[in-house]
Amino acid sequence: MGAVLDAWTNEAGAAKAQQVFAEHWEAEPDGVWASPGRVNLIGEHVDYNGGLCMPIALPHRTFAAMRRRDDDVVRLVTDVAGSSPWVGRLGDIVPGSSLGWVAYAAGPAWALAESGRPVAGFDAAICSCVPLGAGLSSSAALECAVGLGLDDLNGHGLAATEEGRRTLAELCVRAENDVALAPTGGLDQAASLRSQAGSALLLDCRDQSISHVWFDLAVAGLVLLVVDTRAPHALGDGQYAARRNACERAAAQLGVSLLRELTPEASLEAVASPEDQRRVKHVVSEIARVQEFAAAVATGRFYAAGELMYASHESLRDDYEVSCRELDLVVEVARAGGAIGARMTGGGFGGSAIVLAREDEAQALADAILAAFAAEGLTTPSLLFATAAAGGARIA
Ligand code: ADP
Ligand code: MG
């Protein structure tokens, strides 16, 4: 099998972050906080329609070594190649400031203060084993790791309760929306902060309520292979906005505030364009699939769940039109190789696909996927194995 991206242990992640901290800020951090990336099992492009989705937190996390300061200075460094350290003040971290990666790292400080939870200045060093821009939510992992540190260092105590974590997740969404200026619907931060090990998170995006669905693949002899296609997603941004707009337009024409309110039987005649009708068809059918998927997984019917993953992919490919050659290729090869299920995951136009397979078939499937990419002259994908990990926490 090609190179598999392994997750760092608590010890390894903390040691790396502490070392970078000491190198740059010539001191010991007060602690280290870690928060995971995520992969969405099913329920794509439904969060902004008030739908249901079902992510798991990855064992791959972002680690933030942090120290509270007595002034309003903020100093940040990350181990990501090409990203410069940043020194500024809390007052510099506001909507409209063009801060690049710093917006994700420091945005939670602004969001906490905005919500009436003031924070002191801080020094931080970030290290991560979540691949960036792979659709596995390195952005939320970063916001949530720093958000957990700030919560702790300033005594707000949000991380101690489920209700508090829900608030912290919402504040991290605000940081990403308003400071980093990236539209995101709440799935990523909920997965990063509210997941439990061994379970998938069934998230209702209408009210951010959750339930935990047992998802221990090892017991069932299964694995979830994540294929980061590394496809360039140049079209992604504009297309994401276009899909959101189509959903809003269709909802207005159908007289509902959110597409979530429609049943799969609802007539779509009132939607003016055939293209918008297909967009709605995806959203409505996808929400129904999430419900079926959760029921199937909860009762150990993984083959039924896998079929729903394939159906989800087809809907995203044909009705929502957010797939691309690389994502389709993973799913085609997976199906031909007898995988239980496969689908693109995340926003689309690149990013990652997931393959649910029997443990003893995973190697052959991974080899077949790599061979198919090579045969088409595509960039070699990165692979990782996902298990349902815990949400973010202080680890040192
Ligand atoms: P994804 O969340 O799918 O990985 P995004 O485009 O939403 O992709 O977020 C990626 C961006 O988040 C990066 O371009 C960078 O600005 C920021 N980021 C994420 N992780 C880190 C990190 N460890 N260090 C510095 N910046 C990071
Ligand atoms: Mg992101």
Short mmCIF file of C-alpha atoms and ligand atoms in Angstrom, two decimals:
data_model
loop_
_atom_site.label_atom_id
_atom_site.label_comp_id
_atom_site.label_asym_id
_atom_site.label_seq_id
_atom_site.Cartn_x
_atom_site.Cartn_y
_atom_site.Cartn_z
CA MET A 1 0.00 0.00 0.00
CA GLY A 2 1.27 3.54 -0.66
CA ALA A 3 2.29 5.79 2.18
CA VAL A 4 -0.40 5.90 4.84
CA LEU A 5 -0.67 9.04 6.93
CA ASP A 6 -0.59 7.94 10.57
CA ALA A 7 -2.09 9.98 13.39
CA TRP A 8 0.19 11.32 16.14
CA THR A 9 -0.20 10.10 19.70
CA ASN A 10 -0.80 12.56 22.56
CA GLU A 11 2.85 12.24 23.53
CA ALA A 12 4.21 12.83 20.04
CA GLY A 13 1.87 15.74 19.28
CA ALA A 14 2.48 17.44 22.61
CA ALA A 15 6.26 17.02 22.30
CA LYS A 16 6.29 18.57 18.82
CA ALA A 17 4.12 21.52 19.82
CA GLN A 18 6.13 22.11 23.01
CA GLN A 19 9.36 22.02 21.05
CA VAL A 20 8.18 24.56 18.46
CA PHE A 21 6.87 26.71 21.30
CA ALA A 22 10.22 26.66 23.11
CA GLU A 23 12.13 27.41 19.90
CA HIS A 24 10.05 30.47 19.06
CA TRP A 25 8.80 31.84 22.34
CA GLU A 26 11.68 30.87 24.61
CA ALA A 27 9.49 29.62 27.41
CA GLU A 28 7.35 26.71 28.56
CA PRO A 29 3.71 26.66 27.48
CA ASP A 30 1.01 26.46 30.17
CA GLY A 31 -0.48 23.44 28.41
CA VAL A 32 -1.26 21.68 25.13
CA TRP A 33 -4.73 21.29 23.64
CA ALA A 34 -5.58 19.05 20.69
CA SER A 35 -8.65 18.89 18.47
CA PRO A 36 -9.37 16.55 15.55
CA GLY A 37 -10.13 16.86 11.88
CA ARG A 38 -13.23 15.03 10.74
CA VAL A 39 -14.63 13.00 7.93
CA ASN A 40 -18.30 13.12 7.07
CA LEU A 41 -19.77 9.64 6.62
CA ILE A 42 -22.93 10.90 4.93
CA GLY A 43 -25.09 14.03 4.69
CA GLU A 44 -23.25 16.30 2.27
CA HIS A 45 -24.26 19.85 1.40
CA VAL A 46 -27.18 19.61 3.79
CA ASP A 47 -25.81 21.56 6.78
CA TYR A 48 -26.76 24.95 5.35
CA ASN A 49 -30.20 23.53 4.53
CA GLY A 50 -30.87 22.65 8.16
CA GLY A 51 -30.41 18.95 7.41
CA LEU A 52 -28.75 16.00 9.10
CA CYS A 53 -25.19 14.85 8.72
CA MET A 54 -23.05 12.20 10.32
CA PRO A 55 -19.34 12.90 10.73
CA ILE A 56 -16.71 11.11 12.80
CA ALA A 57 -13.76 12.84 14.44
CA LEU A 58 -10.47 11.59 13.01
CA PRO A 59 -7.57 10.29 15.10
CA HIS A 60 -5.62 13.01 13.26
CA ARG A 61 -5.49 16.19 15.33
CA THR A 62 -4.08 19.69 15.51
CA PHE A 63 -2.01 20.42 18.62
CA ALA A 64 -1.76 23.89 20.16
CA ALA A 65 0.84 24.57 22.87
CA MET A 66 -0.26 27.80 24.53
CA ARG A 67 0.69 30.23 27.28
CA ARG A 68 -1.46 32.98 28.73
CA ARG A 69 0.06 36.47 28.75
CA ASP A 70 -0.57 39.42 31.03
CA ASP A 71 -0.91 41.87 28.13
CA ASP A 72 -2.87 41.97 24.86
CA VAL A 73 -0.05 40.66 22.67
CA VAL A 74 -0.66 37.55 20.54
CA ARG A 75 2.22 35.53 19.12
CA LEU A 76 1.55 32.57 16.83
CA VAL A 77 3.68 30.07 14.98
CA THR A 78 2.77 26.96 12.99
CA ASP A 79 4.86 24.09 11.66
CA VAL A 80 3.18 24.36 8.24
CA ALA A 81 5.86 25.04 5.65
CA GLY A 82 5.72 28.54 4.19
CA SER A 83 3.64 30.06 7.02
CA SER A 84 5.43 32.88 8.85
CA PRO A 85 5.14 33.43 12.60
CA TRP A 86 2.83 36.32 13.53
CA VAL A 87 3.05 38.88 16.30
CA GLY A 88 0.18 41.28 16.86
CA ARG A 89 -2.43 42.37 19.36
CA LEU A 90 -5.89 41.09 20.23
CA GLY A 91 -7.33 44.24 18.66
CA ASP A 92 -5.81 43.28 15.28
CA ILE A 93 -7.94 40.15 15.12
CA VAL A 94 -11.20 41.48 13.74
CA PRO A 95 -13.47 40.81 10.76
CA GLY A 96 -12.02 42.30 7.63
CA SER A 97 -8.38 41.98 8.65
CA SER A 98 -6.56 39.92 6.01
CA LEU A 99 -4.75 37.55 8.30
CA GLY A 100 -4.39 34.37 6.21
CA TRP A 101 -3.79 31.33 8.42
CA VAL A 102 -3.72 33.57 11.51
CA ALA A 103 -7.44 34.22 11.07
CA TYR A 104 -8.15 30.55 11.76
CA ALA A 105 -5.72 30.38 14.68
CA ALA A 106 -6.68 33.64 16.38
CA GLY A 107 -10.31 34.03 15.24
CA PRO A 108 -11.62 32.17 18.32
CA ALA A 109 -10.10 34.89 20.55
CA TRP A 110 -12.24 37.49 18.78
CA ALA A 111 -15.35 35.26 18.84
CA LEU A 112 -14.98 34.51 22.57
CA ALA A 113 -14.60 38.21 23.38
CA GLU A 114 -17.56 39.09 21.14
CA SER A 115 -19.71 36.66 23.13
CA GLY A 116 -18.81 38.40 26.39
CA ARG A 117 -15.99 36.03 27.35
CA PRO A 118 -12.85 38.17 27.32
CA VAL A 119 -9.45 36.60 26.75
CA ALA A 120 -5.93 37.76 27.60
CA GLY A 121 -3.09 37.85 25.09
CA PHE A 122 -1.38 34.53 24.42
CA ASP A 123 1.55 32.78 22.78
CA ALA A 124 0.85 29.64 20.77
CA ALA A 125 2.69 27.05 18.71
CA ILE A 126 0.65 24.88 16.32
CA CYS A 127 1.60 21.45 14.99
CA SER A 128 -0.77 19.22 13.05
CA CYS A 129 -1.08 15.84 11.37
CA VAL A 130 -4.38 16.77 9.71
CA PRO A 131 -3.71 17.30 6.01
CA LEU A 132 -4.51 20.90 4.99
CA GLY A 133 -7.12 21.56 2.33
CA ALA A 134 -7.98 17.88 1.94
CA GLY A 135 -11.60 18.30 2.97
CA LEU A 136 -10.80 16.82 6.39
CA SER A 137 -11.26 20.12 8.19
CA SER A 138 -7.83 21.18 9.25
CA SER A 139 -9.44 24.61 9.62
CA ALA A 140 -11.85 23.53 12.36
CA ALA A 141 -9.16 21.40 14.03
CA LEU A 142 -7.03 24.53 14.33
CA GLU A 143 -9.84 26.81 15.54
CA CYS A 144 -11.04 24.26 18.05
CA ALA A 145 -7.57 23.45 19.44
CA VAL A 146 -6.89 27.15 20.05
CA GLY A 147 -10.48 27.70 21.20
CA LEU A 148 -10.07 24.96 23.83
CA GLY A 149 -6.81 26.51 25.01
CA LEU A 150 -8.29 30.00 25.30
CA ASP A 151 -11.36 28.64 27.08
CA ASP A 152 -9.15 26.92 29.63
CA LEU A 153 -6.50 29.62 30.07
CA ASN A 154 -9.15 32.27 30.66
CA GLY A 155 -11.29 30.20 32.98
CA HIS A 156 -14.47 30.16 30.90
CA GLY A 157 -15.01 26.43 31.40
CA LEU A 158 -16.96 25.84 28.20
CA ALA A 159 -15.16 22.58 27.41
CA ALA A 160 -16.29 21.01 30.66
CA THR A 161 -19.91 20.47 29.59
CA GLU A 162 -21.69 19.34 26.44
CA GLU A 163 -23.69 22.58 26.43
CA GLY A 164 -20.46 24.57 26.73
CA ARG A 165 -18.85 22.64 23.89
CA ARG A 166 -21.83 23.41 21.72
CA THR A 167 -21.29 27.10 22.47
CA LEU A 168 -17.56 26.85 21.80
CA ALA A 169 -18.26 25.10 18.49
CA GLU A 170 -20.63 27.92 17.50
CA LEU A 171 -17.98 30.49 18.41
CA CYS A 172 -15.42 28.68 16.26
CA VAL A 173 -17.92 28.77 13.38
CA ARG A 174 -18.19 32.54 13.89
CA ALA A 175 -14.41 32.79 13.82
CA GLU A 176 -14.26 30.94 10.51
CA ASN A 177 -17.21 32.82 8.96
CA ASP A 178 -16.42 36.34 10.17
CA VAL A 179 -12.64 36.48 10.64
CA ALA A 180 -11.37 33.91 8.12
CA LEU A 181 -14.29 34.84 5.81
CA ALA A 182 -14.90 31.20 4.92
CA PRO A 183 -18.54 30.09 4.74
CA THR A 184 -18.98 26.93 6.81
CA GLY A 185 -22.14 25.42 8.18
CA GLY A 186 -21.19 24.05 11.60
CA LEU A 187 -20.57 20.39 10.86
CA ASP A 188 -16.78 20.63 11.16
CA GLN A 189 -16.62 22.35 14.53
CA ALA A 190 -19.33 20.15 16.04
CA ALA A 191 -17.43 17.04 14.94
CA SER A 192 -14.16 18.39 16.31
CA LEU A 193 -15.52 19.35 19.72
CA ARG A 194 -18.56 17.16 20.38
CA SER A 195 -17.58 13.68 19.13
CA GLN A 196 -17.08 10.63 21.33
CA ALA A 197 -14.58 7.85 20.64
CA GLY A 198 -16.18 4.83 19.00
CA SER A 199 -19.26 6.74 17.83
CA ALA A 200 -20.30 8.81 14.87
CA LEU A 201 -22.00 12.11 15.56
CA LEU A 202 -25.52 12.43 14.20
CA LEU A 203 -25.90 16.19 13.96
CA ASP A 204 -29.15 18.01 13.31
CA CYS A 205 -28.03 21.24 11.68
CA ARG A 206 -31.39 22.90 12.30
CA ASP A 207 -30.75 23.25 16.03
CA GLN A 208 -27.22 21.81 16.42
CA SER A 209 -28.60 18.95 18.54
CA ILE A 210 -26.62 15.71 18.48
CA SER A 211 -26.80 12.04 19.21
CA HIS A 212 -23.98 9.51 19.24
CA VAL A 213 -24.31 6.45 17.00
CA TRP A 214 -22.08 3.49 17.79
CA PHE A 215 -19.51 3.18 15.00
CA ASP A 216 -16.82 0.71 15.99
CA LEU A 217 -15.67 -0.67 12.65
CA ALA A 218 -12.90 -2.86 14.09
CA VAL A 219 -15.44 -4.97 15.94
CA ALA A 220 -17.23 -5.53 12.64
CA GLY A 221 -13.95 -6.38 10.85
CA LEU A 222 -14.25 -3.28 8.68
CA VAL A 223 -12.09 -0.27 7.90
CA LEU A 224 -12.76 3.19 6.55
CA LEU A 225 -10.13 4.25 4.06
CA VAL A 226 -9.85 7.97 3.38
CA VAL A 227 -8.40 8.88 0.01
CA ASP A 228 -7.15 12.45 -0.21
CA THR A 229 -7.19 12.92 -3.98
CA ARG A 230 -4.99 16.04 -3.77
CA ALA A 231 -6.97 17.29 -6.76
CA PRO A 232 -6.67 21.05 -7.14
CA HIS A 233 -10.07 22.54 -6.31
CA ALA A 234 -9.86 25.80 -8.16
CA LEU A 235 -13.59 25.93 -8.92
CA GLY A 236 -14.68 25.12 -5.41
CA ASP A 237 -15.29 28.51 -3.82
CA GLY A 238 -17.62 30.01 -6.39
CA GLN A 239 -19.45 26.74 -6.83
CA TYR A 240 -20.11 26.41 -3.10
CA ALA A 241 -21.74 29.84 -3.06
CA ALA A 242 -23.70 28.98 -6.21
CA ARG A 243 -25.13 25.82 -4.57
CA ARG A 244 -26.09 27.71 -1.43
CA ASN A 245 -27.80 30.36 -3.55
CA ALA A 246 -29.67 27.72 -5.55
CA CYS A 247 -30.98 26.17 -2.34
CA GLU A 248 -32.13 29.52 -0.97
CA ARG A 249 -33.81 30.43 -4.25
CA ALA A 250 -35.60 27.08 -4.42
CA ALA A 251 -36.69 27.26 -0.78
CA ALA A 252 -38.23 30.69 -1.44
CA GLN A 253 -40.07 29.38 -4.51
CA LEU A 254 -41.33 26.38 -2.52
CA GLY A 255 -42.44 28.59 0.37
CA VAL A 256 -40.23 26.99 3.02
CA SER A 257 -37.51 28.65 5.04
CA LEU A 258 -35.20 25.62 4.83
CA LEU A 259 -35.18 22.68 2.39
CA ARG A 260 -35.15 20.44 5.48
CA GLU A 261 -38.88 21.07 5.77
CA LEU A 262 -39.59 19.15 2.54
CA THR A 263 -40.35 15.44 2.45
CA PRO A 264 -38.99 13.21 -0.32
CA GLU A 265 -42.54 13.11 -1.77
CA ALA A 266 -42.89 16.91 -2.02
CA SER A 267 -43.66 18.29 -5.48
CA LEU A 268 -40.84 20.41 -6.88
CA GLU A 269 -42.97 21.96 -9.64
CA ALA A 270 -42.78 25.40 -8.06
CA VAL A 271 -39.00 25.42 -8.52
CA ALA A 272 -38.46 27.40 -11.72
CA SER A 273 -35.36 25.79 -13.21
CA PRO A 274 -34.75 22.08 -13.83
CA GLU A 275 -31.22 22.56 -12.53
CA ASP A 276 -32.46 23.94 -9.21
CA GLN A 277 -34.95 21.06 -9.04
CA ARG A 278 -32.05 18.62 -9.18
CA ARG A 279 -30.25 20.53 -6.44
CA VAL A 280 -33.31 20.23 -4.21
CA LYS A 281 -33.68 16.56 -5.10
CA HIS A 282 -30.16 15.94 -3.81
CA VAL A 283 -30.71 17.78 -0.55
CA VAL A 284 -34.03 16.14 0.24
CA SER A 285 -32.89 12.63 -0.73
CA GLU A 286 -29.60 13.06 1.13
CA ILE A 287 -31.32 13.97 4.38
CA ALA A 288 -33.47 10.84 4.05
CA ARG A 289 -30.35 8.78 3.40
CA VAL A 290 -28.72 10.06 6.58
CA GLN A 291 -31.70 8.83 8.60
CA GLU A 292 -31.55 5.42 6.93
CA PHE A 293 -27.76 5.28 7.31
CA ALA A 294 -27.91 6.05 11.03
CA ALA A 295 -30.52 3.34 11.54
CA ALA A 296 -28.48 0.84 9.51
CA VAL A 297 -25.23 1.56 11.36
CA ALA A 298 -26.92 1.46 14.75
CA THR A 299 -28.12 -2.07 14.02
CA GLY A 300 -24.86 -3.27 12.46
CA ARG A 301 -26.26 -3.42 8.92
CA PHE A 302 -23.10 -2.11 7.29
CA TYR A 303 -23.87 -3.46 3.83
CA ALA A 304 -27.09 -1.44 3.75
CA ALA A 305 -25.16 1.57 5.00
CA GLY A 306 -22.60 1.07 2.23
CA GLU A 307 -25.29 1.11 -0.47
CA LEU A 308 -26.48 4.44 0.92
CA MET A 309 -22.94 5.78 0.58
CA TYR A 310 -22.89 4.82 -3.10
CA ALA A 311 -26.32 6.42 -3.57
CA SER A 312 -25.10 9.58 -1.85
CA HIS A 313 -22.18 9.77 -4.24
CA GLU A 314 -24.40 9.38 -7.30
CA SER A 315 -26.69 12.11 -6.05
CA LEU A 316 -23.77 14.48 -5.45
CA ARG A 317 -22.32 13.63 -8.85
CA ASP A 318 -25.48 13.78 -10.96
CA ASP A 319 -27.96 16.04 -9.15
CA TYR A 320 -25.77 18.37 -7.11
CA GLU A 321 -22.84 18.28 -9.58
CA VAL A 322 -20.04 18.81 -7.09
CA SER A 323 -17.90 15.76 -7.86
CA CYS A 324 -14.87 15.61 -10.15
CA ARG A 325 -12.93 12.96 -12.07
CA GLU A 326 -10.68 12.05 -9.14
CA LEU A 327 -13.56 11.55 -6.69
CA ASP A 328 -15.58 9.56 -9.24
CA LEU A 329 -12.55 7.39 -9.95
CA VAL A 330 -12.12 6.40 -6.30
CA VAL A 331 -15.76 5.38 -6.12
CA GLU A 332 -15.68 3.50 -9.43
CA VAL A 333 -12.58 1.53 -8.45
CA ALA A 334 -13.99 0.85 -4.98
CA ARG A 335 -17.24 -0.50 -6.39
CA ALA A 336 -15.46 -2.62 -8.99
CA GLY A 337 -13.20 -3.98 -6.25
CA GLY A 338 -16.12 -5.04 -4.06
CA ALA A 339 -16.00 -2.30 -1.40
CA ILE A 340 -19.04 -2.15 0.88
CA GLY A 341 -19.56 1.54 0.15
CA ALA A 342 -17.76 4.61 -1.14
CA ARG A 343 -18.49 8.27 -1.72
CA MET A 344 -16.94 11.68 -2.02
CA THR A 345 -16.91 13.50 1.30
CA GLY A 346 -16.71 17.21 2.05
CA GLY A 347 -17.65 20.01 -0.30
CA GLY A 348 -16.43 18.36 -3.50
CA PHE A 349 -14.42 19.50 -6.54
CA GLY A 350 -11.41 17.70 -5.07
CA GLY A 351 -10.69 16.89 -1.46
CA SER A 352 -11.27 13.38 -0.18
CA ALA A 353 -13.34 10.28 -0.81
CA ILE A 354 -14.07 7.51 1.68
CA VAL A 355 -14.20 3.75 1.14
CA LEU A 356 -15.86 1.36 3.59
CA ALA A 357 -14.33 -2.07 3.17
CA ARG A 358 -13.65 -5.37 4.86
CA GLU A 359 -10.31 -5.27 6.61
CA ASP A 360 -8.90 -8.08 4.48
CA GLU A 361 -9.83 -6.27 1.27
CA ALA A 362 -8.47 -2.84 2.15
CA GLN A 363 -4.95 -3.40 0.88
CA ALA A 364 -6.09 -4.61 -2.54
CA LEU A 365 -8.56 -1.72 -2.83
CA ALA A 366 -5.94 0.86 -1.91
CA ASP A 367 -3.52 -0.63 -4.45
CA ALA A 368 -6.21 -0.61 -7.14
CA ILE A 369 -7.04 3.05 -6.44
CA LEU A 370 -3.39 4.09 -6.64
CA ALA A 371 -2.94 2.09 -9.85
CA ALA A 372 -6.02 3.70 -11.41
CA PHE A 373 -4.76 7.20 -10.57
CA ALA A 374 -1.36 6.38 -12.06
CA ALA A 375 -2.97 4.97 -15.20
CA GLU A 376 -4.90 8.22 -15.74
CA GLY A 377 -1.83 10.36 -15.06
CA LEU A 378 -3.38 11.88 -11.93
CA THR A 379 -1.50 13.03 -8.83
CA THR A 380 -0.86 10.17 -6.38
CA PRO A 381 -3.48 10.36 -3.61
CA SER A 382 -2.62 10.26 0.10
CA LEU A 383 -4.26 7.59 2.21
CA LEU A 384 -5.28 7.39 5.81
CA PHE A 385 -7.42 5.11 7.91
CA ALA A 386 -10.21 6.66 9.92
CA THR A 387 -11.61 5.40 13.18
CA ALA A 388 -14.17 7.28 15.23
CA ALA A 389 -12.02 9.30 17.62
CA ALA A 390 -12.83 11.55 20.55
CA GLY A 391 -13.44 15.29 20.39
CA GLY A 392 -10.81 17.84 21.35
CA ALA A 393 -9.32 18.11 24.84
CA ARG A 394 -6.39 19.29 26.91
CA ILE A 395 -3.65 16.69 26.58
CA ALA A 396 -0.70 18.16 28.49
P1 ADP B 1 -9.69 22.04 5.23
O1 ADP B 1 -10.40 22.58 6.41
O2 ADP B 1 -10.52 21.11 4.41
O3 ADP B 1 -8.37 21.43 5.54
P2 ADP B 1 -9.72 24.82 4.55
O4 ADP B 1 -9.44 25.54 3.28
O5 ADP B 1 -11.04 25.00 5.17
O6 ADP B 1 -9.39 23.29 4.28
O7 ADP B 1 -8.66 25.24 5.66
C1 ADP B 1 -7.29 25.22 5.35
C2 ADP B 1 -6.65 26.50 5.87
O8 ADP B 1 -6.68 26.51 7.31
C3 ADP B 1 -5.20 26.60 5.52
O9 ADP B 1 -5.02 27.20 4.26
C4 ADP B 1 -4.65 27.47 6.64
O10 ADP B 1 -4.92 28.83 6.40
C5 ADP B 1 -5.48 27.04 7.82
N1 ADP B 1 -4.85 25.98 8.60
C6 ADP B 1 -5.34 24.77 8.89
N2 ADP B 1 -4.49 24.04 9.65
C7 ADP B 1 -3.42 24.83 9.89
C8 ADP B 1 -2.22 24.66 10.63
N3 ADP B 1 -1.93 23.53 11.27
N4 ADP B 1 -1.36 25.70 10.65
C9 ADP B 1 -1.62 26.86 10.01
N5 ADP B 1 -2.75 27.05 9.31
C10 ADP B 1 -3.64 26.07 9.22
MG MG B 2 -12.14 23.76 6.38
#
